[in-house]
């Protein structure tokens, strides 16, 4: 399969671009792009294989089916490994743990309680 991808010249990644900062739409140089940490990872994989990356955007619930039927070569979409999913597809080792946290000063503790508090309203 890897050889087939190399011969074809591109690898397809399935993702649901509604999950910032991992995959989301952004306007870059006036153009709508799908960007994020997962997109960077997918690009790196493609680059290491010496092929181009083709992003196939689909609903999150369609990703595993898309992978099973060969519509995409891999899924990188902030997907957590669950026992149910692991019955259907093969998961890599984790590349991210959800333990990264925004840090603020003790003195600001009462000022910033949630993300909205950062928007400058107060
Ligand atoms: N980590 C959660 C899961 O695997 C949510 C992932 C949502 N990802 C997305 N691209 N919308 O169910």
Short mmCIF file of C-alpha atoms and ligand atoms in Angstrom, two decimals:
data_model
loop_
_atom_site.label_atom_id
_atom_site.label_comp_id
_atom_site.label_asym_id
_atom_site.label_seq_id
_atom_site.Cartn_x
_atom_site.Cartn_y
_atom_site.Cartn_z
CA UNK A 1 0.00 0.00 0.00
CA UNK A 2 2.84 2.39 0.77
CA UNK A 3 4.36 1.63 -2.62
CA UNK A 4 1.01 2.26 -4.31
CA UNK A 5 0.79 5.66 -2.60
CA UNK A 6 4.33 6.53 -3.70
CA UNK A 7 3.60 5.50 -7.28
CA UNK A 8 0.42 7.55 -7.23
CA UNK A 9 2.35 10.55 -5.90
CA UNK A 10 0.00 11.64 -3.15
CA UNK A 11 -1.43 10.45 0.15
CA UNK A 12 -4.96 11.25 1.24
CA UNK A 13 -5.83 12.26 4.79
CA UNK A 14 -9.39 12.36 6.07
CA UNK A 15 -10.29 15.01 8.59
CA UNK A 16 -13.19 17.03 9.91
CA UNK A 17 -12.04 20.65 9.82
CA UNK A 18 -14.10 21.88 12.74
CA UNK A 19 -11.70 21.26 15.59
CA UNK A 20 -9.28 24.13 16.19
CA UNK A 21 -6.41 24.20 16.86
CA UNK A 22 -5.95 20.76 15.28
CA UNK A 23 -7.89 21.21 12.03
CA UNK A 24 -9.94 24.22 11.02
CA UNK A 25 -10.63 26.62 8.20
CA UNK A 26 -8.66 29.86 8.09
CA UNK A 27 -8.27 32.61 5.57
CA UNK A 28 -4.63 32.67 4.46
CA UNK A 29 -3.61 35.36 1.93
CA UNK A 30 -7.28 35.89 1.16
CA UNK A 31 -7.85 32.19 0.49
CA UNK A 32 -9.77 29.66 2.52
CA UNK A 33 -7.39 26.96 3.80
CA UNK A 34 -7.57 23.99 6.12
CA UNK A 35 -4.84 24.43 8.71
CA UNK A 36 -3.85 23.25 12.16
CA UNK A 37 -1.46 20.98 14.01
CA UNK A 38 -2.95 17.83 12.46
CA UNK A 39 -2.56 19.31 8.99
CA UNK A 40 1.10 20.04 9.76
CA UNK A 41 1.53 16.45 10.91
CA UNK A 42 -0.13 15.09 7.77
CA UNK A 43 2.11 17.29 5.61
CA UNK A 44 5.18 16.02 7.44
CA UNK A 45 4.14 12.41 6.84
CA UNK A 46 3.58 13.14 3.15
CA UNK A 47 6.91 14.93 2.89
CA UNK A 48 8.75 12.05 4.57
CA UNK A 49 7.17 9.68 2.05
CA UNK A 50 8.10 11.99 -0.80
CA UNK A 51 4.50 12.48 -1.93
CA UNK A 52 1.96 15.29 -1.96
CA UNK A 53 -0.84 15.58 0.58
CA UNK A 54 -4.46 15.57 -0.46
CA UNK A 55 -6.91 16.59 2.26
CA UNK A 56 -10.36 15.04 2.12
CA UNK A 57 -12.74 16.89 4.38
CA UNK A 58 -15.64 14.92 5.77
CA UNK A 59 -17.88 14.80 8.77
CA UNK A 60 -16.18 13.37 11.84
CA UNK A 61 -18.56 10.40 11.92
CA UNK A 62 -17.70 9.52 8.31
CA UNK A 63 -13.95 9.25 8.90
CA UNK A 64 -13.71 5.66 10.05
CA UNK A 65 -15.97 4.46 7.24
CA UNK A 66 -13.91 6.48 4.78
CA UNK A 67 -10.76 4.81 6.01
CA UNK A 68 -12.29 1.33 5.92
CA UNK A 69 -13.51 1.72 2.35
CA UNK A 70 -10.22 3.18 1.16
CA UNK A 71 -11.61 6.63 0.42
CA UNK A 72 -8.70 7.97 2.48
CA UNK A 73 -5.30 6.47 3.29
CA UNK A 74 -5.24 7.73 6.87
CA UNK A 75 -7.28 9.75 9.34
CA UNK A 76 -5.71 12.55 11.39
CA UNK A 77 -8.51 14.46 13.02
CA UNK A 78 -7.96 14.75 16.74
CA UNK A 79 -9.39 11.27 16.98
CA UNK A 80 -9.13 9.56 20.33
CA UNK A 81 -8.71 5.82 20.55
CA UNK A 82 -11.80 4.16 21.93
CA UNK A 83 -12.42 0.41 22.25
CA UNK A 84 -15.31 0.68 19.78
CA UNK A 85 -13.18 2.41 17.13
CA UNK A 86 -10.19 0.14 17.76
CA UNK A 87 -12.32 -2.83 16.71
CA UNK A 88 -12.68 -1.29 13.27
CA UNK A 89 -9.38 0.44 12.50
CA UNK A 90 -5.76 0.46 13.62
CA UNK A 91 -4.56 3.33 15.79
CA UNK A 92 -1.00 4.66 15.91
CA UNK A 93 0.70 5.50 19.16
CA UNK A 94 -0.72 8.75 20.56
CA UNK A 95 0.90 11.91 19.23
CA UNK A 96 -0.83 14.23 21.66
CA UNK A 97 -2.18 14.09 25.16
CA UNK A 98 -4.81 16.55 26.25
CA UNK A 99 -2.84 17.89 29.17
CA UNK A 100 -1.66 21.21 27.76
CA UNK A 101 -3.09 24.08 29.73
CA UNK A 102 -3.21 27.87 29.50
CA UNK A 103 -1.27 29.33 32.41
CA UNK A 104 -2.07 32.66 34.02
CA UNK A 105 -0.82 34.59 37.01
CA UNK A 106 -2.28 33.81 40.45
CA UNK A 107 -3.36 37.45 40.75
CA UNK A 108 -5.54 37.09 37.61
CA UNK A 109 -7.33 34.04 38.89
CA UNK A 110 -10.68 35.73 39.41
CA UNK A 111 -10.42 37.70 36.15
CA UNK A 112 -10.11 34.78 33.71
CA UNK A 113 -12.52 31.95 34.37
CA UNK A 114 -13.11 30.75 30.81
CA UNK A 115 -12.04 31.32 27.21
CA UNK A 116 -14.54 34.13 26.70
CA UNK A 117 -12.85 36.14 29.45
CA UNK A 118 -9.80 36.45 27.20
CA UNK A 119 -11.71 38.25 24.46
CA UNK A 120 -11.01 41.66 25.94
CA UNK A 121 -14.48 42.51 27.15
CA UNK A 122 -13.34 43.07 30.73
N1 LIG B 1 -11.23 13.56 20.47
C1 LIG B 1 -12.63 13.45 20.26
C2 LIG B 1 -13.00 12.13 19.64
O1 LIG B 1 -12.14 11.43 19.15
C3 LIG B 1 -13.18 14.58 19.40
C4 LIG B 1 -12.48 14.72 18.08
C5 LIG B 1 -13.19 15.67 17.16
N2 LIG B 1 -12.40 15.92 15.99
C6 LIG B 1 -12.81 16.67 14.94
N3 LIG B 1 -11.98 16.84 13.94
N4 LIG B 1 -14.00 17.22 14.94
O2 LIG B 1 -14.15 11.78 19.63
#
